CSV table of C-alpha atoms and ligand atoms in Angstrom, one decimal:
chain,number,residue,atom,x,y,z
H,1224,MET,CA,21.4,-1.3,8.4
H,1225,ARG,CA,20.3,-5.0,7.0
H,1226,VAL,CA,16.7,-5.5,5.4
H,1227,ASP,CA,15.4,-8.7,4.1
H,1228,VAL,CA,12.3,-8.6,1.8
H,1229,LEU,CA,9.9,-11.8,1.4
H,1230,THR,CA,8.3,-12.1,-1.3
H,1231,ILE,CA,6.6,-14.6,-4.4
H,1232,PHE,CA,7.7,-12.0,-7.3
H,1233,PRO,CA,12.0,-11.3,-6.1
H,1234,ASP,CA,12.5,-10.0,-9.5
H,1235,TYR,CA,10.3,-6.8,-9.2
H,1236,LEU,CA,12.7,-5.4,-6.0
H,1237,SER,CA,14.9,-5.3,-8.7
H,1238,PRO,CA,14.9,-1.5,-9.1
H,1239,LEU,CA,16.5,-2.0,-5.4
H,1240,GLU,CA,20.0,-2.6,-7.9
H,1241,LEU,CA,19.6,0.7,-9.4
H,1242,SER,CA,20.6,4.6,-8.1
H,1243,LEU,CA,21.0,5.6,-4.6
H,1244,VAL,CA,20.3,2.7,-3.4
H,1245,GLY,CA,22.3,0.6,-5.4
H,1246,LYS,CA,25.1,2.1,-4.5
H,1247,ALA,CA,24.2,1.9,-1.0
H,1248,ARG,CA,23.5,-1.8,-1.3
H,1249,GLN,CA,27.4,-1.9,-3.0
H,1250,SER,CA,29.3,0.0,-0.6
H,1251,GLY,CA,28.4,-2.4,2.2
H,1252,LEU,CA,26.2,0.6,4.3
H,1253,LEU,CA,22.6,-1.6,3.2
H,1254,ASP,CA,23.0,-5.1,3.3
H,1255,LEU,CA,19.8,-5.7,1.4
H,1256,ARG,CA,18.5,-9.2,0.9
H,1257,VAL,CA,15.6,-10.5,-1.1
H,1258,HIS,CA,14.1,-13.7,-0.9
H,1259,ASP,CA,11.7,-15.9,-2.6
H,1260,LEU,CA,8.8,-16.9,-0.1
H,1261,ARG,CA,8.0,-20.6,-2.2
H,1262,GLU,CA,11.4,-21.8,-0.9
H,1263,TRP,CA,9.9,-22.3,2.3
H,1264,THR,CA,6.9,-24.2,0.6
H,1265,THR,CA,7.0,-28.0,1.4
H,1266,ASP,CA,3.9,-29.4,-1.3
H,1267,ARG,CA,4.5,-30.3,-5.1
H,1268,HIS,CA,2.1,-26.9,-6.2
H,1269,ARG,CA,4.3,-25.0,-3.9
H,1270,THR,CA,1.1,-22.8,-2.6
H,1271,VAL,CA,1.3,-20.0,-0.2
H,1272,ASP,CA,-2.5,-19.2,-0.3
H,1273,ASP,CA,-5.9,-21.0,0.6
H,1274,THR,CA,-9.6,-20.0,0.5
H,1275,PRO,CA,-10.4,-17.6,3.6
H,1276,PHE,CA,-12.5,-19.5,6.6
H,1277,GLY,CA,-15.6,-17.6,6.5
H,1278,GLY,CA,-15.9,-17.5,3.1
H,1279,GLY,CA,-15.8,-14.8,0.9
H,1280,ALA,CA,-13.9,-13.9,-2.4
H,1281,GLY,CA,-9.9,-13.9,-3.4
H,1282,MET,CA,-7.2,-15.9,-1.3
H,1283,VAL,CA,-5.2,-15.5,1.9
H,1284,MET,CA,-1.7,-16.2,2.3
H,1285,ARG,CA,-1.0,-19.2,4.4
H,1286,PRO,CA,0.4,-18.7,8.1
H,1287,ASP,CA,2.3,-22.0,7.9
H,1288,VAL,CA,4.5,-21.5,4.7
H,1289,TRP,CA,5.7,-17.6,6.5
H,1290,GLY,CA,6.1,-18.8,9.7
H,1291,THR,CA,9.0,-21.2,8.4
H,1292,ALA,CA,9.6,-18.5,5.8
H,1293,LEU,CA,10.2,-15.8,9.1
H,1294,ASP,CA,11.6,-18.0,11.3
H,1295,ALA,CA,14.8,-18.4,9.1
H,1296,VAL,CA,14.8,-15.1,7.7
H,1297,LEU,CA,15.2,-13.9,12.1
H,1298,ASP,CA,16.6,-15.9,13.3
H,1299,GLY,CA,20.1,-15.9,9.9
H,1300,ALA,CA,22.2,-13.0,10.4
H,1301,GLY,CA,22.0,-9.4,11.4
H,1302,PRO,CA,21.0,-7.9,15.2
H,1303,ALA,CA,18.3,-10.4,17.3
H,1304,ASP,CA,16.7,-7.7,19.4
H,1305,ASP,CA,15.2,-4.4,17.8
H,1306,VAL,CA,14.2,-6.0,14.7
H,1307,VAL,CA,11.1,-4.4,12.7
H,1308,LEU,CA,8.8,-6.8,10.9
H,1309,LEU,CA,6.9,-4.6,8.4
H,1310,VAL,CA,3.5,-5.6,6.7
H,1311,PRO,CA,2.7,-3.4,4.1
H,1312,THR,CA,-1.1,-3.7,3.7
H,1313,PRO,CA,-3.9,-1.0,2.7
H,1314,ALA,CA,-5.4,-1.4,6.3
H,1315,GLY,CA,-1.7,-0.7,7.9
H,1316,GLU,CA,-0.7,2.8,10.0
H,1317,VAL,CA,0.3,5.4,7.4
H,1318,PHE,CA,3.8,5.4,6.6
H,1319,THR,CA,5.7,8.6,6.8
H,1320,GLN,CA,8.6,11.1,7.0
H,1321,ARG,CA,8.3,9.4,10.8
H,1322,THR,CA,8.2,6.5,10.1
H,1323,ALA,CA,11.0,6.2,7.8
H,1324,GLU,CA,13.1,8.0,10.1
H,1325,GLU,CA,11.8,5.6,13.3
H,1326,LEU,CA,12.9,2.6,10.8
H,1327,ALA,CA,16.7,4.0,10.1
H,1328,GLY,CA,17.0,3.8,13.6
H,1329,ALA,CA,16.1,0.4,13.6
H,1330,GLY,CA,18.7,-3.0,14.5
H,1331,ARG,CA,17.1,-4.7,11.4
H,1332,ILE,CA,14.0,-4.2,8.8
H,1333,VAL,CA,12.1,-7.7,7.5
H,1334,ILE,CA,9.7,-6.6,5.0
H,1335,ALA,CA,6.9,-9.5,4.3
H,1336,CYS,CA,5.1,-8.5,1.4
H,1337,GLY,CA,1.8,-10.1,0.9
H,1338,ARG,CA,-0.3,-10.9,-1.8
H,1339,TYR,CA,-4.3,-11.6,-2.6
H,1340,GLU,CA,-6.1,-10.6,0.2
H,1341,GLY,CA,-3.4,-10.7,2.5
H,1342,ILE,CA,-1.6,-12.9,4.5
H,1343,ASP,CA,-3.5,-14.9,7.9
H,1344,ALA,CA,-3.6,-12.7,10.8
H,1345,ARG,CA,-2.2,-14.9,13.1
H,1346,VAL,CA,1.6,-14.5,11.8
H,1347,THR,CA,1.5,-11.0,12.5
H,1348,GLU,CA,-0.8,-11.8,15.7
H,1349,HIS,CA,2.8,-13.9,16.8
H,1350,TYR,CA,5.7,-12.0,15.8
H,1351,ALA,CA,4.0,-9.5,18.0
H,1352,GLN,CA,5.1,-11.9,20.9
H,1353,ARG,CA,8.6,-12.7,19.7
H,1354,PRO,CA,11.2,-10.5,21.9
H,1355,GLY,CA,12.9,-8.1,20.3
H,1356,THR,CA,10.6,-7.6,17.6
H,1357,THR,CA,8.0,-4.6,16.5
H,1358,VAL,CA,5.9,-5.8,14.3
H,1359,ARG,CA,4.3,-2.8,12.5
H,1360,GLU,CA,1.3,-2.9,9.5
H,1361,VAL,CA,1.7,0.3,6.9
H,1362,SER,CA,0.1,1.6,4.2
H,1363,ILE,CA,1.8,3.7,1.9
H,1364,GLY,CA,-1.6,5.1,0.8
H,1365,ASP,CA,-4.9,4.7,-0.3
H,1366,TYR,CA,-5.4,2.8,-3.0
H,1367,VAL,CA,-5.3,-0.8,-3.6
H,1368,LEU,CA,-1.9,-2.7,-4.8
H,1369,ASN,CA,-1.6,-6.4,-6.0
H,1370,GLY,CA,1.2,-7.0,-3.6
H,1371,GLY,CA,3.1,-5.1,-1.0
H,1372,GLU,CA,6.5,-5.7,-3.3
H,1373,VAL,CA,6.3,-1.9,-4.3
H,1374,ALA,CA,5.3,-0.8,-0.6
H,1375,ALA,CA,8.1,-2.7,-0.2
H,1376,LEU,CA,10.2,-0.7,-2.6
H,1377,VAL,CA,9.0,3.0,-1.3
H,1378,VAL,CA,9.8,1.9,2.8
H,1379,VAL,CA,13.1,0.8,1.5
H,1380,GLU,CA,13.9,3.3,-1.1
H,1381,ALA,CA,12.6,6.4,1.7
H,1382,VAL,CA,14.9,4.6,4.8
H,1383,ALA,CA,17.7,4.1,2.6
H,1384,ARG,CA,18.9,7.6,1.9
H,1385,LEU,CA,18.6,8.4,5.8
H,1386,LEU,CA,21.1,6.3,6.5
H,1387,PRO,CA,24.4,7.9,7.2
H,1388,GLY,CA,26.8,7.9,4.1
H,1389,VAL,CA,24.2,7.1,1.5
H,1390,VAL,CA,23.1,10.7,0.4
H,1391,GLY,CA,26.3,12.3,-0.9
H,1392,ASN,CA,25.4,16.2,0.4
H,1393,PRO,CA,23.4,15.5,4.3
H,1394,GLU,CA,22.4,19.4,3.4
H,1395,SER,CA,19.9,18.3,1.7
H,1396,LEU,CA,18.0,16.1,4.5
H,1397,VAL,CA,18.3,19.0,6.6
H,1398,GLU,CA,16.4,21.5,4.3
H,1399,GLU,CA,13.8,18.8,3.6
H,1400,SER,CA,13.6,18.4,7.5
H,1401,HIS,CA,12.7,22.2,7.9
H,1402,GLY,CA,9.8,21.1,4.9
H,1403,ALA,CA,8.8,18.0,7.1
H,1404,ALA,CA,7.9,21.0,9.9
H,1405,GLY,CA,4.8,20.3,8.2
H,1406,LEU,CA,4.8,22.2,5.2
H,1407,LEU,CA,5.1,21.3,1.8
H,1408,GLU,CA,8.0,22.7,-0.2
H,1409,TYR,CA,7.9,25.6,-2.3
H,1410,PRO,CA,7.9,25.3,-6.4
H,1411,ASN,CA,11.9,25.5,-8.0
H,1412,TYR,CA,13.2,27.0,-11.0
H,1413,THR,CA,16.0,27.0,-13.0
H,1414,LYS,CA,17.5,28.1,-16.4
H,1415,PRO,CA,16.6,29.0,-18.9
H,1416,ALA,CA,14.6,32.6,-17.2
H,1417,GLN,CA,12.3,31.8,-20.0
H,1418,TRP,CA,11.1,28.7,-21.3
H,1419,ARG,CA,7.9,28.5,-24.0
H,1420,GLY,CA,6.5,32.1,-22.8
H,1421,HIS,CA,6.2,31.1,-18.9
H,1422,GLU,CA,9.2,33.1,-17.0
H,1423,VAL,CA,10.3,32.5,-13.5
H,1424,PRO,CA,9.1,34.8,-10.6
H,1425,GLU,CA,11.1,38.0,-11.0
H,1426,VAL,CA,11.9,37.7,-6.8
H,1427,LEU,CA,14.3,34.5,-7.5
H,1428,THR,CA,16.2,36.8,-9.8
H,1429,SER,CA,16.5,40.3,-7.6
H,1430,GLY,CA,19.1,38.7,-5.3
H,1431,HIS,CA,16.7,40.0,-2.5
H,1432,HIS,CA,17.3,37.1,0.3
H,1433,ALA,CA,14.7,38.3,2.8
H,1434,ASN,CA,12.2,38.4,0.3
H,1435,ILE,CA,13.4,34.7,-1.7
H,1436,VAL,CA,12.6,33.3,1.7
H,1437,ARG,CA,9.5,35.3,2.3
H,1438,TRP,CA,8.3,34.2,-1.0
H,1439,ARG,CA,9.2,30.5,-0.4
H,1440,ARG,CA,7.4,30.5,2.6
H,1441,ASP,CA,4.2,32.4,1.1
H,1442,GLN,CA,4.0,29.4,-1.8
H,1443,ALA,CA,4.6,26.8,1.0
H,1444,LEU,CA,1.7,27.8,3.3
H,1445,ARG,CA,-0.6,28.8,0.0
H,1446,ARG,CA,0.4,25.0,-1.9
H,1447,THR,CA,0.0,23.2,1.7
H,1448,ALA,CA,-3.7,25.0,2.4
H,1449,GLU,CA,-4.9,24.4,-0.7
H,1450,ARG,CA,-3.7,21.1,-1.2
H,1451,ARG,CA,-3.7,19.3,2.7
H,1452,PRO,CA,-5.5,21.3,4.8
H,1453,GLU,CA,-5.1,18.9,7.3
H,1454,LEU,CA,-1.2,19.8,7.4
H,1455,ILE,CA,-2.1,23.7,8.5
H,1456,GLU,CA,-3.9,22.3,11.3
H,1457,ARG,CA,-1.3,20.6,12.7
H,1458,LEU,CA,1.5,23.6,12.6
H,1459,PRO,CA,2.3,24.3,15.8
H,1460,ALA,CA,1.3,28.6,16.8
H,1461,ASP,CA,4.4,29.1,17.7
H,1462,SER,CA,6.0,28.1,14.3
H,1463,LEU,CA,3.9,31.6,12.8
H,1464,ASP,CA,5.4,34.6,12.5
H,1465,ARG,CA,3.2,37.9,11.7
H,1466,ALA,CA,3.5,36.9,8.1
H,1467,ASP,CA,2.7,33.9,8.1
H,1468,ARG,CA,-0.2,34.4,10.1
H,1469,THR,CA,-1.8,37.4,7.4
H,1470,LEU,CA,-1.7,35.7,4.7
H,1471,LEU,CA,-3.2,32.2,6.7
H,1472,ALA,CA,-5.9,35.2,7.3
H,1473,GLU,CA,-6.7,36.0,3.2
H,1474,LEU,CA,-6.4,32.0,2.9
H,1475,GLY,CA,-9.3,31.8,5.5
H,1476,TRP,CA,-7.4,30.7,8.8
H,1477,TYR,CA,-6.9,32.1,12.3
H,1478,VAL,CA,-4.3,30.8,14.6
H,1479,ASP,CA,-5.5,30.9,18.1
H,1480,ALA,CA,-3.0,29.3,21.2
H,1481,ASN,CA,-3.3,25.3,19.5
H,1482,GLY,CA,-2.4,26.5,16.2
H,1483,PRO,CA,-4.1,27.8,13.1
H,1484,ARG,CA,-8.5,26.8,12.8
H,1485,PRO,CA,-10.5,27.6,9.6
H,1486,ALA,CA,-12.1,30.6,10.3
H,1487,GLU,CA,-14.9,32.3,8.6
H,1488,ILE,CA,-15.9,35.8,7.8
H,1489,ARG,CA,-19.3,37.0,6.7
H,1490,THR,CA,-22.2,39.6,7.4
H,1491,ALA,CA,-23.2,39.5,10.9
H,1492,GLU,CA,-27.5,38.0,11.4
H,1493,PRO,CA,-29.9,38.9,13.5
H,1494,HIS,CA,-29.1,35.7,15.7
H,1495,ASP,CA,-25.4,37.2,16.5
H,1496,ALA,CA,-26.0,40.0,18.4
H,1497,ALA,CA,-25.6,38.0,22.1
H,1498,ALA,CA,-22.5,37.2,20.7
H,1499,LEU,CA,-21.7,40.1,19.7
H,1500,ALA,CA,-22.4,42.2,23.1
H,1501,GLU,CA,-20.5,39.9,24.9
H,1502,LEU,CA,-17.3,40.1,22.6
H,1503,ALA,CA,-18.1,43.5,22.5
H,1504,GLY,CA,-18.1,44.1,26.2
H,1505,LEU,CA,-15.2,42.3,26.7
H,1506,THR,CA,-13.0,44.2,24.3
H,1507,PHE,CA,-14.3,47.6,24.3
H,1508,PRO,CA,-12.6,48.2,28.5
H,1509,LEU,CA,-9.1,47.1,26.5
H,1510,ALA,CA,-9.4,49.9,23.9
H,1511,CYS,CA,-10.3,52.1,26.7
H,1512,PRO,CA,-7.2,54.2,28.0
H,1513,PRO,CA,-6.2,53.4,32.1
H,1514,THR,CA,-7.1,56.9,33.0
H,1515,LEU,CA,-10.3,56.1,32.4
H,1516,PRO,CA,-12.8,55.5,34.9
H,1517,ALA,CA,-14.5,51.5,35.2
H,1518,ASP,CA,-17.7,53.1,36.0
H,1519,ALA,CA,-18.0,55.2,32.4
H,1520,ILE,CA,-16.6,52.3,30.9
H,1521,ALA,CA,-19.0,50.6,32.4
H,1522,GLU,CA,-21.8,52.6,31.7
H,1523,PHE,CA,-20.8,52.7,28.0
H,1524,VAL,CA,-20.9,48.6,27.7
H,1525,ALA,CA,-24.4,49.4,29.6
H,1526,THR,CA,-25.9,51.3,27.0
H,1527,GLN,CA,-24.3,51.3,24.1
H,1528,LEU,CA,-23.0,47.9,23.7
H,1529,ASP,CA,-25.6,45.5,25.5
H,1530,GLU,CA,-27.4,43.0,22.8
H,1531,ALA,CA,-30.4,45.4,22.8
H,1532,SER,CA,-28.4,47.5,20.8
H,1533,PHE,CA,-26.9,45.1,19.2
H,1534,ARG,CA,-30.2,44.2,17.8
H,1535,ARG,CA,-30.6,47.5,16.5
H,1536,TYR,CA,-27.9,47.9,14.8
H,1537,LEU,CA,-28.2,44.8,12.6
H,1538,ALA,CA,-32.0,45.8,12.4
H,1539,ASP,CA,-30.4,49.3,10.8
H,1540,PRO,CA,-30.1,49.3,7.0
H,1541,GLN,CA,-27.5,52.0,7.8
H,1542,ARG,CA,-25.2,50.2,9.5
H,1543,ILE,CA,-23.0,46.7,8.3
H,1544,ILE,CA,-21.4,45.0,10.6
H,1545,ASP,CA,-19.0,41.8,9.6
H,1546,VAL,CA,-18.1,39.0,11.8
H,1547,ALA,CA,-15.4,36.3,11.5
H,1548,THR,CA,-15.9,33.3,13.4
H,1549,ASP,CA,-14.7,29.6,14.1
H,1550,ARG,CA,-15.7,27.6,10.9
H,1551,ARG,CA,-16.1,24.6,13.3
H,1552,THR,CA,-17.0,25.6,16.0
H,1553,GLY,CA,-19.6,29.0,15.4
H,1554,GLU,CA,-17.6,30.9,18.0
H,1555,LEU,CA,-17.3,34.5,17.8
H,1556,LEU,CA,-14.3,35.5,17.2
H,1557,GLY,CA,-14.0,39.6,16.3
H,1558,TYR,CA,-16.7,41.7,14.0
H,1559,THR,CA,-16.5,45.1,12.1
H,1560,MET,CA,-19.4,47.7,12.5
H,1561,VAL,CA,-20.0,50.6,9.5
H,1562,VAL,CA,-21.9,53.1,9.8
H,1563,LEU,CA,-23.0,54.6,6.3
H,1564,ASP,CA,-23.2,58.2,5.6
H,1565,SER,CA,-21.5,59.6,8.6
H,1566,PRO,CA,-19.1,62.3,8.1
H,1567,PRO,CA,-15.5,62.4,10.0
H,1568,PRO,CA,-16.1,65.3,12.5
H,1569,THR,CA,-12.7,66.7,10.5
H,1570,ASP,CA,-15.1,67.2,7.3
H,1571,PRO,CA,-18.3,67.3,8.5
H,1572,SER,CA,-19.9,68.3,5.2
H,1573,ALA,CA,-18.0,65.4,3.5
H,1574,ASP,CA,-20.6,63.2,1.2
H,1575,GLY,CA,-20.6,59.7,1.2
H,1576,ALA,CA,-17.9,58.9,3.7
H,1577,ALA,CA,-18.7,55.7,6.1
H,1578,GLU,CA,-17.8,55.9,9.6
H,1579,LEU,CA,-15.7,52.3,11.1
H,1580,SER,CA,-17.3,52.7,14.3
H,1581,LYS,CA,-16.4,49.1,15.6
H,1582,CYS,CA,-13.2,46.8,15.2
H,1583,TYR,CA,-12.9,44.4,17.4
H,1584,VAL,CA,-11.1,40.8,17.6
H,1585,ARG,CA,-10.3,38.2,20.9
H,1586,PRO,CA,-7.2,40.0,22.6
H,1587,GLU,CA,-5.7,36.4,22.6
H,1588,LEU,CA,-6.1,36.2,18.8
H,1589,HIS,CA,-4.1,39.9,18.0
H,1590,GLY,CA,-1.8,39.9,15.7
H,1591,GLY,CA,-3.5,36.5,14.0
H,1592,GLY,CA,-5.3,38.4,10.8
H,1593,ILE,CA,-8.2,38.5,11.8
H,1594,ALA,CA,-8.7,42.3,12.1
H,1595,GLY,CA,-7.5,42.9,8.8
H,1596,ARG,CA,-9.5,40.7,6.5
H,1597,LEU,CA,-12.6,42.3,8.9
H,1598,VAL,CA,-11.4,45.9,7.0
H,1599,ALA,CA,-10.7,44.1,4.4
H,1600,ARG,CA,-14.3,43.2,3.8
H,1601,SER,CA,-16.2,46.4,5.4
H,1602,ARG,CA,-13.8,48.5,3.0
H,1603,ASP,CA,-15.5,46.5,0.3
H,1604,ALA,CA,-19.2,46.5,1.9
H,1605,VAL,CA,-18.3,50.7,1.4
H,1606,ALA,CA,-16.9,50.8,-1.9
H,1607,ARG,CA,-20.2,49.1,-3.0
H,1608,THR,CA,-22.4,52.2,-1.8
H,1609,GLY,CA,-20.5,54.0,-3.8
H,1610,ALA,CA,-18.7,56.2,-0.9
H,1611,GLN,CA,-15.4,57.3,-0.7
H,1612,GLN,CA,-13.9,57.2,2.2
H,1613,LEU,CA,-13.8,55.4,5.5
H,1614,TRP,CA,-12.9,56.9,8.2
H,1615,LEU,CA,-12.4,56.2,12.1
H,1616,GLY,CA,-11.6,57.6,15.8
H,1617,THR,CA,-9.3,55.8,18.1
H,1618,ASN,CA,-7.7,57.1,21.5
H,1619,VAL,CA,-4.8,58.6,21.4
H,1620,ALA,CA,-3.0,56.3,23.8
H,1621,ASN,CA,-4.5,53.1,21.5
H,1622,ARG,CA,-1.0,52.6,19.6
H,1623,ARG,CA,-1.4,49.5,18.6
H,1624,ALA,CA,-4.7,50.5,16.8
H,1625,ARG,CA,-3.1,53.5,15.3
H,1626,ARG,CA,-0.1,51.6,13.8
H,1627,PHE,CA,-2.7,48.8,12.7
H,1628,TYR,CA,-4.8,51.0,10.8
H,1629,GLU,CA,-2.0,52.3,9.3
H,1630,ARG,CA,-1.3,48.7,7.6
H,1631,CYS,CA,-4.6,48.8,6.9
H,1632,GLY,CA,-4.3,52.4,5.0
H,1633,PHE,CA,-5.1,54.6,7.2
H,1634,ALA,CA,-3.4,57.8,7.5
H,1635,VAL,CA,-4.2,60.0,10.7
H,1636,VAL,CA,-6.4,63.4,9.7
H,1637,GLY,CA,-7.0,64.9,12.8
H,1638,LYS,CA,-8.0,64.6,16.0
H,1639,ARG,CA,-11.8,65.0,17.7
H,1640,ARG,CA,-13.3,64.4,21.6
H,1641,PHE,CA,-15.7,61.7,21.9
H,1642,GLU,CA,-17.9,60.8,25.0
H,1643,VAL,CA,-17.4,57.4,27.2
H,1644,GLY,CA,-20.0,58.0,29.8
H,1645,GLY,CA,-19.9,61.4,29.7
H,1646,LEU,CA,-16.4,61.9,30.3
H,1647,PRO,CA,-14.7,63.4,27.0
H,1648,GLN,CA,-11.5,61.6,25.6
H,1649,ASP,CA,-9.1,62.3,22.8
H,1650,ASP,CA,-8.8,60.5,20.0
H,1651,VAL,CA,-7.5,60.3,16.5
H,1652,VAL,CA,-9.1,60.5,13.6
H,1653,MET,CA,-8.0,58.6,10.6
H,1654,SER,CA,-9.0,58.0,7.0
H,1655,THR,CA,-8.6,56.0,4.3
H,1656,PRO,CA,-10.0,56.6,0.4
H,1657,VAL,CA,-12.7,53.7,-0.6
H,1658,THR,CA,-12.0,52.6,-4.4
H,1659,THR,CA,-14.0,50.2,-6.1
H,1660,SER,CA,-11.7,46.9,-7.5
R,2350,JF5,C1,-1.8,-5.6,-0.5
R,2350,JF5,C2,-3.4,-7.0,0.9
R,2350,JF5,C3,-1.1,-5.9,1.3
R,2350,JF5,O1,-1.8,-2.9,-1.3
R,2350,JF5,C4,-1.2,-2.5,-0.4
R,2350,JF5,C5,-0.4,-0.9,0.2
R,2350,JF5,C6,-1.8,0.0,-0.5
R,2350,JF5,N1,-1.3,1.3,0.1
R,2350,JF5,N2,-0.1,0.3,1.4
R,2350,JF5,C7,-0.2,-0.5,1.0
R,2350,JF5,O2,-0.1,-3.5,-0.3
R,2350,JF5,C8,-0.4,-5.1,-1.0
R,2350,JF5,C9,-2.6,-5.9,-1.2
R,2350,JF5,C10,-3.8,-6.5,-0.3
R,2350,JF5,C11,-2.4,-6.8,2.2
């Protein structure tokens, strides 16, 4: 690949003689040429800049000097079509790994390093019209440098290491492109196993490969959520497995069809009554066995899960309702309702038992970790009341619910009959001890 850099400080690019890029040049994989812009000046002072039209501070680089220089370099050796004219500027599109990959596939690159307040805007306008040429103004980050040279170093290094044969072990590029699947890298460790009192995470020395893969994935997700939450929002939903979703839920995210979104878990408020009734009406029928007639379900929904009922539940000091909502839109995603001082039918004399009477999440969000967070929050709230156990009843036929509650620490302790619309239903009773943490 041919790369030309134009600058008034050619020495600034001498690091490109070193290391991997230097080797790529020596081996002929990279034909990199650095030119002094002042070679194309015509006046005694070798002037490259002038005062800005319209006034203001600083100087602007003259288009005539740049035009002569760029014509000479572009019409020199190297492919004439498929040229990218790259102009580093804080006002450019963000330079990313994707940009580097695109540039690695270009025929040739010419980098124009501006100084002062930048280059007269007609230069990019002009070369954008040149056949076979693409102009890209790129920013390497939201900060200001004195000139484009350091950005040029960044671009050349990022592109050169993608050229075939430049990186010794192409495996490391493959590993990276997994990381480039949108997460920050997990932390790395090597010997010694103990250093200044800091240990290597035990899982990495366990030899348990699957656990190591999972741990690294968790670390990558945690780091990304903490440092670059905007990257979390760009993860495709189908790239996230159940363990990812459970972890993301702990970190305050839920996953819908479009990918992760910030969630909020909070105590329900009176204004939630209508949304709670709407979600209850939607989700309750889905938890009923197929043998239950629709009118029995409808009657239960109309009398126990309507807005007025939820208003009463919300006002009842014996009930704790928690909700999960989309942090941006406020949309209700799921809810739990606990009834305090409600002993399980399997142990009617149990003192200080609380009932998890509702736990529902929008069906399209099932498996997204929201229900687990809601149950954890309900359990904490119950623990603060001093209750010893939390129990629930769920239809015997609802295996999915039973498996979920088991993962939450509930165990089956017996059975009960539960009336829906006047028809007795068989429920399993499950319970979990509640301890103050
Ligand atoms: C430059 C006008 C170019 O400062 C930068 C830069 C920051 N992020 N990416 C590039 O480039 C030098 C400064 C002022 C034009």
